[in-house]
Amino acid sequence: MSRASVLSFMLLCAAALPAVAADLARAEEIVQGKCFICHGADGESSSPVFPRLAGQHARYVERQLADYKSGRRVSTTMKPMVDDLSADDFKVLGAYFESRKPVAHKVEDAELAQVGRFVYLRGNPYSGVAACASCHGPGGAGTETLPRLAGQHAQYTENQLKAFNKRERTNDNAVMHSIASKLSELELKAVAAYVSGLN
């Protein structure tokens, strides 16, 4: 890279700094005004009812917030929280939570989690349950369109799987309806326990 190119790149980065600082300030304002009560200031919610957002993919968070606002994802708790926010707000919140470092969490029931490990990594070929890892990755990292599951509260994951099974959650990948409907109660709880300990 030539010296002129390096200088141009540095000037471009310097010009972008005020916008980045403004986005961070806006995200922090929203988090302190709304999000922290349930999700914590750094996305590490202490209640198993609310999801941990630290390290979650920015685009995924952005889309979920937009779905709450439009009504595609139904929540009487989240709808009033997002009604006065804009698409730009969703974007900066996504970037904010993705930048927060997830904390490793201890699994409450290690034996149950071992059953979950099998189902998560290999599925259940006898009942037709697909391996969770085939979409969410072996470490539960997810993608921009699929959520990061690593370190999520076991109870929250269990609740979401049940919501997919009952077709109460329809804004995400419809494949989850089929998968969740094939999980036994043991498998559902075991997978949720397993992913809670991933980091």
Coordinates of N, CA, C and O in Angstrom, one line a residue:
M1 N 0.9 -1.2 0.0 CA 0.0 0.0 0.0 C 0.9 1.2 0.0 O 1.8 1.3 0.8
S2 N 0.6 2.2 -0.9 CA 1.4 3.4 -1.0 C 1.2 4.3 0.2 O 0.2 4.2 0.9
R3 N 2.1 5.2 0.4 CA 2.0 6.2 1.5 C 0.7 7.0 1.4 O 0.0 7.3 2.4
A4 N 0.4 7.4 0.2 CA -0.8 8.2 -0.1 C -2.1 7.4 0.2 O -3.0 8.0 0.8
S5 N -2.0 6.1 -0.1 CA -3.2 5.3 0.2 C -3.4 5.1 1.7 O -4.5 5.2 2.2
V6 N -2.3 5.0 2.4 CA -2.3 4.8 3.9 C -2.9 6.1 4.5 O -3.7 6.1 5.4
L7 N -2.4 7.3 4.0 CA -2.9 8.6 4.5 C -4.4 8.8 4.2 O -5.1 9.2 5.1
S8 N -4.8 8.4 3.0 CA -6.2 8.5 2.7 C -7.1 7.6 3.6 O -8.1 8.0 4.1
F9 N -6.6 6.4 3.9 CA -7.3 5.5 4.8 C -7.4 6.1 6.2 O -8.4 6.0 6.8
M10 N -6.3 6.6 6.7 CA -6.3 7.2 8.0 C -7.2 8.4 8.1 O -7.9 8.6 9.1
L11 N -7.3 9.2 7.1 CA -8.2 10.4 7.1 C -9.7 9.9 7.0 O -10.5 10.5 7.7
L12 N -9.9 8.8 6.3 CA -11.3 8.3 6.2 C -11.7 7.8 7.6 O -12.8 8.0 8.0
C13 N -10.8 7.0 8.2 CA -11.1 6.5 9.6 C -11.3 7.7 10.6 O -12.2 7.6 11.4
A14 N -10.5 8.7 10.5 CA -10.6 9.8 11.4 C -12.0 10.5 11.2 O -12.6 11.0 12.2
A15 N -12.4 10.6 9.9 CA -13.7 11.3 9.6 C -14.9 10.4 10.2 O -15.9 11.0 10.5
A16 N -14.7 9.1 10.2 CA -15.8 8.3 10.7 C -15.9 8.2 12.2 O -16.9 7.9 12.8
L17 N -14.8 8.6 13.0 CA -14.8 8.5 14.4 C -16.0 9.3 15.1 O -16.6 8.7 16.0
P18 N -16.3 10.5 14.7 CA -17.4 11.2 15.3 C -18.8 10.5 15.2 O -19.6 10.4 16.1
A19 N -19.0 9.9 14.0 CA -20.2 9.1 13.8 C -20.3 7.9 14.7 O -21.3 7.6 15.2
V20 N -19.1 7.2 14.8 CA -19.1 6.0 15.7 C -19.4 6.4 17.1 O -20.1 5.7 17.8
A21 N -18.8 7.5 17.5 CA -19.0 8.0 18.9 C -20.4 8.4 19.1 O -21.0 8.1 20.2
A22 N -21.0 9.0 18.1 CA -22.5 9.4 18.3 C -23.3 8.2 18.3 O -24.3 8.1 19.1
D23 N -23.0 7.1 17.5 CA -23.8 5.9 17.6 C -23.7 5.2 18.9 O -24.7 4.7 19.5
L24 N -22.5 5.2 19.5 CA -22.3 4.6 20.8 C -23.0 5.3 21.8 O -23.7 4.7 22.7
A25 N -23.0 6.6 21.8 CA -23.7 7.5 22.8 C -25.2 7.2 22.7 O -25.9 7.1 23.7
R26 N -25.7 7.1 21.5 CA -27.2 6.9 21.3 C -27.5 5.5 21.8 O -28.5 5.4 22.5
A27 N -26.7 4.5 21.5 CA -27.0 3.2 22.0 C -27.0 3.1 23.5 O -27.9 2.6 24.2
E28 N -26.0 3.8 24.1 CA -25.9 3.8 25.6 C -27.1 4.5 26.2 O -27.6 4.1 27.3
E29 N -27.6 5.6 25.6 CA -28.7 6.3 26.0 C -30.0 5.4 26.1 O -30.7 5.4 27.0
I30 N -30.2 4.7 25.0 CA -31.3 3.8 24.9 C -31.2 2.6 25.9 O -32.2 2.3 26.6
V31 N -30.0 2.0 26.0 CA -29.8 0.9 27.0 C -30.0 1.4 28.4 O -30.8 0.7 29.1
Q32 N -29.5 2.6 28.7 CA -29.7 3.1 30.1 C -31.2 3.5 30.4 O -31.7 3.4 31.5
G33 N -31.9 3.9 29.3 CA -33.3 4.3 29.5 C -34.3 3.2 29.4 O -35.4 3.3 30.0
K34 N -33.9 2.1 28.7 CA -34.9 1.0 28.5 C -34.4 -0.4 28.8 O -34.9 -1.2 29.5
C35 N -33.3 -0.7 28.1 CA -32.9 -2.1 28.0 C -32.3 -2.7 29.3 O -32.5 -3.9 29.5
F36 N -31.6 -1.9 30.0 CA -30.8 -2.4 31.2 C -31.7 -3.1 32.2 O -31.2 -4.0 32.9
I37 N -32.9 -2.7 32.3 CA -33.8 -3.2 33.4 C -33.9 -4.7 33.3 O -33.9 -5.4 34.2
C38 N -34.1 -5.2 32.0 CA -34.3 -6.6 31.8 C -33.0 -7.3 31.3 O -32.8 -8.5 31.7
H39 N -32.2 -6.6 30.5 CA -31.1 -7.3 29.8 C -29.8 -6.9 30.4 O -28.7 -7.5 30.0
G40 N -29.7 -6.0 31.4 CA -28.4 -5.6 31.9 C -27.8 -4.6 31.0 O -28.0 -4.6 29.8
A41 N -26.9 -3.7 31.6 CA -26.2 -2.7 30.8 C -25.3 -3.3 29.8 O -25.1 -2.6 28.7
D42 N -24.8 -4.5 30.0 CA -23.8 -5.1 29.1 C -24.4 -6.3 28.4 O -23.7 -7.2 27.9
G43 N -25.8 -6.4 28.5 CA -26.4 -7.5 27.8 C -26.4 -8.9 28.6 O -26.7 -9.9 28.0
E44 N -26.0 -8.8 29.8 CA -25.9 -10.0 30.7 C -27.1 -10.0 31.6 O -27.0 -9.8 32.8
S45 N -28.3 -10.3 31.2 CA -29.5 -10.3 32.0 C -29.3 -11.3 33.1 O -28.8 -12.4 32.9
S46 N -29.8 -10.9 34.3 CA -29.6 -11.8 35.5 C -30.9 -12.7 35.6 O -30.8 -13.7 36.4
S47 N -31.9 -12.4 34.9 CA -33.1 -13.2 35.0 C -33.2 -14.2 33.9 O -33.0 -13.8 32.7
P48 N -33.5 -15.5 34.1 CA -33.6 -16.5 33.1 C -34.8 -16.3 32.1 O -34.9 -16.9 31.1
V49 N -35.6 -15.4 32.5 CA -36.8 -15.1 31.6 C -36.4 -14.2 30.4 O -37.0 -14.3 29.3
F50 N -35.4 -13.4 30.6 CA -34.9 -12.4 29.6 C -33.6 -12.9 28.9 O -32.7 -13.4 29.7
P51 N -33.5 -12.8 27.6 CA -32.3 -13.3 27.0 C -31.0 -12.5 27.3 O -31.1 -11.3 27.5
R52 N -29.9 -13.2 27.3 CA -28.6 -12.5 27.3 C -28.3 -12.0 25.9 O -28.4 -12.8 25.0
L53 N -27.9 -10.8 25.8 CA -27.7 -10.2 24.5 C -26.2 -10.0 24.2 O -25.8 -9.6 23.1
A54 N -25.4 -10.1 25.2 CA -23.9 -9.8 25.0 C -23.4 -10.8 24.0 O -23.6 -12.0 24.1
G55 N -22.7 -10.2 22.9 CA -22.1 -11.0 21.9 C -23.1 -11.5 20.8 O -22.7 -12.1 19.8
Q56 N -24.4 -11.1 21.0 CA -25.4 -11.5 19.9 C -25.1 -10.8 18.6 O -24.7 -9.6 18.7
H57 N -25.3 -11.4 17.5 CA -25.1 -10.8 16.2 C -25.9 -9.5 16.0 O -27.1 -9.5 16.3
A58 N -25.2 -8.4 15.6 CA -25.8 -7.1 15.5 C -27.0 -7.2 14.5 O -28.1 -6.6 14.8
R59 N -26.9 -7.8 13.4 CA -28.0 -7.9 12.4 C -29.2 -8.7 13.0 O -30.3 -8.4 12.7
Y60 N -28.9 -9.7 13.7 CA -29.9 -10.5 14.3 C -30.7 -9.7 15.3 O -32.0 -9.6 15.3
V61 N -30.0 -8.9 16.2 CA -30.7 -8.1 17.2 C -31.5 -7.0 16.5 O -32.7 -6.8 16.8
E62 N -30.9 -6.4 15.5 CA -31.6 -5.4 14.7 C -32.9 -5.9 14.1 O -34.0 -5.3 14.2
R63 N -32.9 -7.1 13.5 CA -34.1 -7.7 12.9 C -35.1 -8.0 13.9 O -36.3 -7.8 13.7
Q64 N -34.7 -8.6 15.1 CA -35.7 -8.9 16.1 C -36.4 -7.7 16.6 O -37.6 -7.7 16.9
L65 N -35.6 -6.6 16.8 CA -36.3 -5.4 17.3 C -37.3 -4.8 16.3 O -38.4 -4.4 16.7
A66 N -36.9 -4.9 15.0 CA -37.8 -4.4 14.0 C -39.1 -5.3 13.9 O -40.2 -4.8 13.8
D67 N -38.9 -6.6 14.2 CA -40.0 -7.5 14.2 C -40.9 -7.3 15.4 O -42.2 -7.4 15.3
Y68 N -40.4 -6.9 16.5 CA -41.2 -6.6 17.7 C -42.0 -5.3 17.3 O -43.2 -5.2 17.6
K69 N -41.4 -4.4 16.7 CA -42.1 -3.1 16.4 C -43.2 -3.3 15.4 O -44.3 -2.8 15.5
S70 N -43.0 -4.2 14.3 CA -44.0 -4.4 13.3 C -45.1 -5.4 13.8 O -46.1 -5.5 13.1
G71 N -44.8 -6.1 14.8 CA -45.7 -7.1 15.3 C -45.5 -8.5 14.8 O -46.2 -9.5 15.1
R72 N -44.4 -8.7 13.9 CA -44.1 -10.0 13.4 C -43.7 -10.9 14.5 O -43.9 -12.1 14.5
R73 N -43.0 -10.4 15.5 CA -42.7 -11.1 16.7 C -43.5 -10.5 17.9 O -43.4 -9.3 18.1
V74 N -44.3 -11.3 18.5 CA -45.2 -10.8 19.5 C -44.7 -10.8 20.9 O -44.2 -11.9 21.4
S75 N -44.7 -9.7 21.6 CA -44.3 -9.6 23.0 C -44.9 -8.4 23.6 O -44.6 -7.2 23.2
T76 N -45.7 -8.5 24.6 CA -46.3 -7.4 25.3 C -45.3 -6.6 26.1 O -45.6 -5.4 26.4
T77 N -44.2 -7.2 26.4 CA -43.1 -6.5 27.1 C -42.3 -5.7 26.1 O -42.0 -4.5 26.4
M78 N -41.9 -6.3 25.0 CA -41.0 -5.6 24.1 C -41.7 -4.6 23.2 O -41.1 -3.6 22.8
K79 N -42.9 -4.8 22.8 CA -43.6 -3.8 21.9 C -43.5 -2.4 22.4 O -43.1 -1.5 21.6
P80 N -43.9 -2.1 23.6 CA -43.8 -0.7 24.1 C -42.4 -0.2 24.2 O -42.2 1.0 24.1
M81 N -41.5 -1.1 24.3 CA -40.1 -0.6 24.4 C -39.5 -0.2 23.1 O -38.6 0.7 23.1
V82 N -40.0 -0.7 22.0 CA -39.5 -0.4 20.7 C -40.3 0.6 19.9 O -39.9 1.1 18.8
D83 N -41.6 0.8 20.3 CA -42.5 1.6 19.5 C -41.9 3.0 19.1 O -42.2 3.5 18.0
D84 N -41.2 3.6 20.0 CA -40.7 5.0 19.7 C -39.2 5.0 19.2 O -38.6 6.0 19.0
L85 N -38.7 3.8 18.8 CA -37.4 3.7 18.3 C -37.4 3.6 16.8 O -38.3 3.1 16.2
S86 N -36.3 4.0 16.1 CA -36.2 4.0 14.7 C -35.3 2.8 14.2 O -34.7 2.1 15.0
A87 N -35.3 2.6 12.9 CA -34.5 1.6 12.3 C -33.0 1.9 12.6 O -32.2 0.9 12.9
D88 N -32.6 3.1 12.6 CA -31.2 3.5 13.0 C -30.9 3.1 14.5 O -29.8 2.7 14.8
D89 N -31.9 3.3 15.3 CA -31.7 2.9 16.7 C -31.5 1.4 16.9 O -30.7 1.0 17.6
F90 N -32.3 0.7 16.1 CA -32.1 -0.8 16.1 C -30.7 -1.2 15.7 O -30.1 -2.1 16.2
K91 N -30.2 -0.5 14.7 CA -28.9 -0.8 14.2 C -27.8 -0.5 15.2 O -26.9 -1.3 15.4
V92 N -27.9 0.6 15.9 CA -26.9 1.0 16.9 C -27.0 0.1 18.1 O -26.0 -0.3 18.7
L93 N -28.2 -0.3 18.4 CA -28.4 -1.3 19.6 C -27.8 -2.6 19.2 O -27.1 -3.3 20.1
G94 N -28.0 -3.1 18.0 CA -27.4 -4.3 17.6 C -25.9 -4.3 17.7 O -25.2 -5.2 18.2
A95 N -25.3 -3.2 17.2 CA -23.8 -3.1 17.2 C -23.3 -3.0 18.7 O -22.3 -3.6 19.0
Y96 N -24.1 -2.3 19.5 CA -23.7 -2.2 20.9 C -23.7 -3.5 21.6 O -22.7 -3.9 22.2
F97 N -24.7 -4.3 21.5 CA -24.8 -5.6 22.2 C -23.8 -6.6 21.6 O -23.2 -7.4 22.3
E98 N -23.6 -6.6 20.3 CA -22.6 -7.5 19.7 C -21.2 -7.1 20.2 O -20.4 -8.1 20.4
S99 N -20.9 -5.9 20.6 CA -19.6 -5.5 21.1 C -19.4 -5.9 22.5 O -18.2 -5.8 23.0
R100 N -20.4 -6.2 23.2 CA -20.3 -6.6 24.7 C -19.7 -8.0 24.8 O -20.2 -8.9 24.1
K101 N -18.8 -8.2 25.7 CA -18.1 -9.5 25.8 C -19.0 -10.4 26.6 O -19.4 -10.1 27.8
P102 N -19.4 -11.6 26.1 CA -20.2 -12.5 26.8 C -19.4 -13.1 28.0 O -18.2 -13.3 27.9
V103 N -20.1 -13.5 29.0 CA -19.5 -14.0 30.2 C -19.8 -15.6 30.2 O -20.9 -16.0 29.9
A104 N -18.8 -16.4 30.6 CA -19.0 -17.8 30.7 C -19.8 -18.1 31.9 O -19.7 -17.5 32.9
H105 N -20.7 -19.0 31.7 CA -21.7 -19.4 32.8 C -21.6 -20.9 33.1 O -21.4 -21.7 32.2
K106 N -21.7 -21.2 34.3 CA -21.7 -22.6 34.8 C -23.0 -23.3 34.5 O -24.1 -22.7 34.7
V107 N -22.9 -24.5 34.0 CA -24.1 -25.3 33.7 C -24.7 -25.8 35.1 O -23.9 -26.3 35.9
E108 N -26.0 -25.7 35.2 CA -26.6 -26.1 36.5 C -26.7 -27.6 36.6 O -26.5 -28.1 37.7
D109 N -26.9 -28.4 35.6 CA -27.0 -29.8 35.6 C -26.1 -30.4 34.6 O -26.5 -30.5 33.4
A110 N -24.9 -30.8 35.0 CA -23.9 -31.3 34.0 C -24.3 -32.5 33.3 O -24.0 -32.7 32.1
E111 N -25.0 -33.4 34.0 CA -25.4 -34.7 33.4 C -26.5 -34.5 32.3 O -26.4 -35.1 31.3
L112 N -27.4 -33.6 32.6 CA -28.4 -33.3 31.7 C -27.8 -32.6 30.4 O -28.1 -32.9 29.3
A113 N -26.8 -31.7 30.7 CA -26.1 -31.1 29.6 C -25.4 -32.0 28.7 O -25.3 -31.8 27.5
Q114 N -24.9 -33.2 29.2 CA -24.2 -34.2 28.4 C -25.2 -34.8 27.4 O -24.9 -35.1 26.2
V115 N -26.4 -35.0 27.8 CA -27.5 -35.5 26.9 C -27.7 -34.4 25.8 O -27.8 -34.7 24.6
G116 N -27.8 -33.2 26.2 CA -28.0 -32.1 25.3 C -26.8 -31.9 24.3 O -27.0 -31.6 23.2
R117 N -25.6 -32.2 24.8 CA -24.4 -32.1 23.9 C -24.6 -33.1 22.7 O -24.4 -32.7 21.6
F118 N -25.1 -34.3 23.0 CA -25.3 -35.3 22.0 C -26.3 -34.8 21.0 O -26.1 -34.8 19.7
V119 N -27.4 -34.4 21.5 CA -28.5 -33.9 20.6 C -28.0 -32.6 19.8 O -28.3 -32.5 18.6
Y120 N -27.4 -31.7 20.5 CA -26.9 -30.5 19.8 C -26.0 -30.8 18.7 O -26.1 -30.2 17.6
L121 N -25.0 -31.7 18.9 CA -24.0 -31.9 18.0 C -24.4 -33.0 16.9 O -23.9 -32.9 15.8
R122 N -25.2 -34.0 17.3 CA -25.5 -35.1 16.4 C -27.0 -35.2 16.1 O -27.4 -36.0 15.2
G123 N -27.9 -34.5 16.8 CA -29.3 -34.7 16.6 C -29.8 -36.0 17.2 O -29.1 -36.6 18.0
N124 N -30.9 -36.4 16.8 CA -31.5 -37.7 17.2 C -31.9 -38.4 15.9 O -33.0 -38.2 15.4
P125 N -31.0 -39.3 15.4 CA -31.4 -40.0 14.1 C -32.6 -40.9 14.2 O -33.2 -41.2 13.2
Y126 N -33.0 -41.3 15.4 CA -34.1 -42.2 15.6 C -35.4 -41.5 15.5 O -36.5 -42.1 15.2
S127 N -35.4 -40.2 15.8 CA -36.7 -39.4 15.8 C -36.7 -38.4 14.7 O -37.7 -37.7 14.5
G128 N -35.6 -38.2 14.0 CA -35.5 -37.2 12.9 C -35.2 -35.8 13.4 O -35.3 -34.9 12.6
V129 N -34.7 -35.7 14.6 CA -34.3 -34.3 15.1 C -32.9 -34.0 14.5 O -31.9 -34.8 14.6
A130 N -32.8 -32.9 13.8 CA -31.6 -32.4 13.2 C -30.6 -31.9 14.3 O -31.0 -31.4 15.3
A131 N -29.3 -32.0 14.0 CA -28.3 -31.5 14.9 C -28.4 -30.0 14.9 O -28.4 -29.3 13.9
C132 N -28.5 -29.4 16.1 CA -28.5 -27.9 16.2 C -27.3 -27.3 15.6 O -27.3 -26.2 15.1
A133 N -26.2 -28.0 15.8 CA -24.9 -27.5 15.3 C -24.8 -27.3 13.8 O -24.1 -26.4 13.3
S134 N -25.7 -28.0 13.1 CA -25.7 -27.8 11.6 C -26.1 -26.4 11.2 O -25.6 -26.0 10.1
C135 N -26.8 -25.7 12.0 CA -27.2 -24.3 11.7 C -26.5 -23.3 12.6 O -26.1 -22.3 12.1
H136 N -26.5 -23.6 13.9 CA -26.0 -22.6 14.9 C -24.5 -22.8 15.1 O -23.9 -22.0 15.8
G137 N -23.9 -23.8 14.5 CA -22.4 -24.0 14.6 C -22.1 -24.8 15.8 O -22.9 -24.8 16.8
P138 N -21.0 -25.5 15.8 CA -20.6 -26.4 16.9 C -20.4 -25.7 18.2 O -20.6 -26.3 19.3
G139 N -20.0 -24.5 18.2 CA -19.9 -23.7 19.4 C -21.0 -22.8 19.8 O -21.0 -22.0 20.8
G140 N -22.1 -22.9 19.0 CA -23.3 -22.1 19.3 C -23.2 -20.6 18.9 O -23.9 -19.8 19.4
A141 N -22.2 -20.3 18.0 CA -21.9 -18.9 17.7 C -23.0 -18.3 16.8 O -23.2 -17.1 16.7
G142 N -23.8 -19.2 16.0 CA -24.8 -18.6 15.1 C -24.2 -17.9 13.9 O -23.0 -18.0 13.6
T143 N -25.1 -17.1 13.3 CA -24.7 -16.3 12.1 C -25.4 -15.0 12.2 O -26.2 -14.7 13.2
E144 N -25.3 -14.1 11.2 CA -26.1 -12.9 11.2 C -27.6 -13.1 11.2 O -28.3 -12.3 11.6
T145 N -28.0 -14.3 10.6 CA -29.4 -14.5 10.5 C -29.9 -15.5 11.5 O -31.1 -15.7 11.7
L146 N -29.0 -16.3 12.1 CA -29.4 -17.2 13.2 C -28.7 -16.8 14.5 O -27.6 -16.5 14.5
P147 N -29.5 -16.9 15.6 CA -29.0 -16.4 16.8 C -27.8 -17.2 17.4 O -27.7 -18.4 17.2
R148 N -26.9 -16.4 18.1 CA -25.9 -17.0 18.9 C -26.6 -17.6 20.1 O -27.5 -17.0 20.8
L149 N -26.4 -18.9 20.4 CA -27.0 -19.6 21.5 C -26.1 -19.8 22.7 O -26.5 -20.1 23.8
A150 N -24.8 -19.7 22.4 CA -23.8 -19.9 23.4 C -24.0 -19.0 24.6 O -24.1 -17.8 24.5
G151 N -24.1 -19.6 25.8 CA -24.2 -18.9 27.0 C -25.6 -18.3 27.3 O -25.8 -17.7 28.3
Q152 N -26.6 -18.7 26.5 CA -28.0 -18.2 26.7 C -28.6 -18.9 27.9 O -28.3 -20.1 28.2
H153 N -29.4 -18.2 28.7 CA -30.1 -18.8 29.8 C -30.8 -20.1 29.3 O -31.5 -20.1 28.3
A154 N -30.7 -21.2 30.1 CA -31.3 -22.4 29.7 C -32.8 -22.2 29.7 O -33.5 -22.7 28.8
Q155 N -33.4 -21.5 30.7 CA -34.8 -21.3 30.7 C -35.3 -20.5 29.5 O -36.4 -20.8 29.0
Y156 N -34.6 -19.5 29.1 CA -35.0 -18.7 28.0 C -35.0 -19.6 26.7 O -35.9 -19.5 25.9
T157 N -33.9 -20.4 26.5 CA -33.8 -21.2 25.3 C -35.0 -22.2 25.3 O -35.6 -22.4 24.3
E158 N -35.3 -22.8 26.5 CA -36.4 -23.8 26.6 C -37.7 -23.1 26.3 O -38.5 -23.6 25.5
N159 N -37.9 -21.9 26.8 CA -39.2 -21.2 26.5 C -39.3 -20.9 25.0 O -40.4 -21.0 24.4
Q160 N -38.2 -20.5 24.3 CA -38.3 -20.2 22.9 C -38.5 -21.5 22.1 O -39.3 -21.5 21.1
L161 N -37.9 -22.6 22.5 CA -38.2 -23.9 21.7 C -39.7 -24.3 21.9 O -40.3 -24.7 20.9
K162 N -40.2 -24.0 23.1 CA -41.6 -24.3 23.3 C -42.5 -23.4 22.4 O -43.5 -23.8 21.9
A163 N -42.1 -22.1 22.3 CA -42.9 -21.2 21.5 C -42.8 -21.6 20.0 O -43.8 -21.4 19.3
F164 N -41.7 -22.0 19.6 CA -41.6 -22.5 18.2 C -42.5 -23.7 18.0 O -43.2 -23.8 17.0
N165 N -42.5 -24.6 18.9 CA -43.3 -25.8 18.8 C -44.8 -25.5 18.8 O -45.5 -26.1 18.0
K166 N -45.2 -24.5 19.5 CA -46.6 -24.1 19.6 C -47.0 -23.2 18.5 O -48.1 -22.7 18.4
R167 N -46.0 -22.8 17.6 CA -46.2 -21.8 16.5 C -46.6 -20.4 17.1 O -47.2 -19.6 16.4
E168 N -46.1 -20.2 18.3 CA -46.3 -18.8 18.9 C -45.2 -17.9 18.4 O -45.4 -16.7 18.5
R169 N -44.1 -18.5 18.0 CA -43.0 -17.7 17.5 C -42.9 -18.0 16.0 O -42.5 -19.1 15.7
T170 N -43.2 -17.0 15.1 CA -43.3 -17.3 13.7 C -42.4 -16.4 12.9 O -42.4 -16.4 11.7
N171 N -41.7 -15.5 13.5 CA -40.9 -14.5 12.8 C -39.6 -15.0 12.3 O -38.9 -14.4 11.5
D172 N -39.1 -16.1 12.8 CA -37.8 -16.7 12.4 C -38.0 -17.9 11.5 O -39.1 -18.2 11.1
N173 N -36.9 -18.5 11.3 CA -36.8 -19.7 10.4 C -37.9 -20.7 10.7 O -37.9 -21.3 11.8
A174 N -38.7 -21.0 9.7 CA -39.8 -21.9 9.9 C -39.3 -23.4 10.2 O -40.1 -24.2 10.7
V175 N -38.1 -23.7 9.8 CA -37.5 -25.0 10.1 C -37.5 -25.3 11.6 O -37.7 -26.4 12.0
M176 N -37.5 -24.2 12.4 CA -37.5 -24.4 13.8 C -38.8 -25.0 14.3 O -38.8 -25.7 15.3
H177 N -39.9 -24.7 13.6 CA -41.2 -25.3 14.0 C -41.1 -26.9 13.9 O -41.5 -27.6 14.9
S178 N -40.5 -27.4 12.9 CA -40.4 -28.8 12.7 C -39.5 -29.4 13.7 O -39.7 -30.4 14.3
I179 N -38.3 -28.8 13.9 CA -37.3 -29.3 14.8 C -37.9 -29.3 16.2 O -37.8 -30.3 16.9
A180 N -38.4 -28.2 16.7 CA -39.0 -28.1 18.0 C -40.1 -29.1 18.3 O -40.2 -29.7 19.4
S181 N -40.9 -29.4 17.3 CA -42.0 -30.3 17.5 C -41.5 -31.8 17.6 O -42.3 -32.6 18.2
K182 N -40.3 -32.1 17.2 CA -39.8 -33.4 17.3 C -39.0 -33.6 18.6 O -38.7 -34.8 18.9
L183 N -38.7 -32.6 19.3 CA -37.9 -32.7 20.5 C -38.7 -33.2 21.7 O -39.8 -32.7 21.9
S184 N -38.2 -34.2 22.4 CA -38.9 -34.7 23.6 C -38.7 -33.7 24.7 O -37.8 -32.8 24.5
E185 N -39.4 -33.8 25.7 CA -39.2 -32.8 26.9 C -37.8 -32.9 27.4 O -37.1 -31.9 27.7
L186 N -37.3 -34.2 27.5 CA -35.9 -34.4 28.0 C -34.9 -33.7 27.0 O -34.0 -33.0 27.5
E187 N -35.0 -33.9 25.7 CA -34.1 -33.4 24.7 C -34.1 -31.8 24.8 O -33.1 -31.2 24.7
L188 N -35.3 -31.3 24.9 CA -35.5 -29.8 24.9 C -34.8 -29.2 26.1 O -34.0 -28.3 26.0
K189 N -35.0 -29.8 27.3 CA -34.3 -29.3 28.5 C -32.8 -29.6 28.4 O -32.0 -28.7 28.9
A190 N -32.4 -30.7 27.9 CA -31.0 -31.0 27.8 C -30.2 -30.1 26.9 O -29.1 -29.6 27.2
V191 N -30.8 -29.8 25.7 CA -30.1 -28.9 24.7 C -30.0 -27.5 25.4 O -29.0 -26.9 25.3
A192 N -31.1 -27.1 26.0 CA -31.1 -25.7 26.7 C -30.0 -25.7 27.7 O -29.3 -24.7 27.8
A193 N -29.9 -26.8 28.5 CA -28.8 -26.8 29.5 C -27.4 -26.8 28.9 O -26.5 -26.1 29.4
Y194 N -27.2 -27.5 27.8 CA -25.9 -27.6 27.2 C -25.5 -26.3 26.6 O -24.4 -25.8 26.9
V195 N -26.4 -25.6 25.9 CA -26.0 -24.3 25.3 C -25.7 -23.2 26.3 O -24.9 -22.3 26.1
S196 N -26.3 -23.4 27.5 CA -26.1 -22.4 28.5 C -24.7 -22.3 29.0 O -24.2 -21.3 29.5
G197 N -24.0 -23.4 28.8 CA -22.6 -23.5 29.3 C -21.6 -23.2 28.2 O -20.3 -23.2 28.5
L198 N -22.0 -23.0 27.0 CA -21.1 -22.7 25.9 C -20.6 -21.3 26.0 O -21.3 -20.4 26.5
N199 N -19.4 -21.0 25.5 CA -19.0 -19.6 25.4 C -18.3 -19.4 24.1 O -17.7 -18.5 23.8

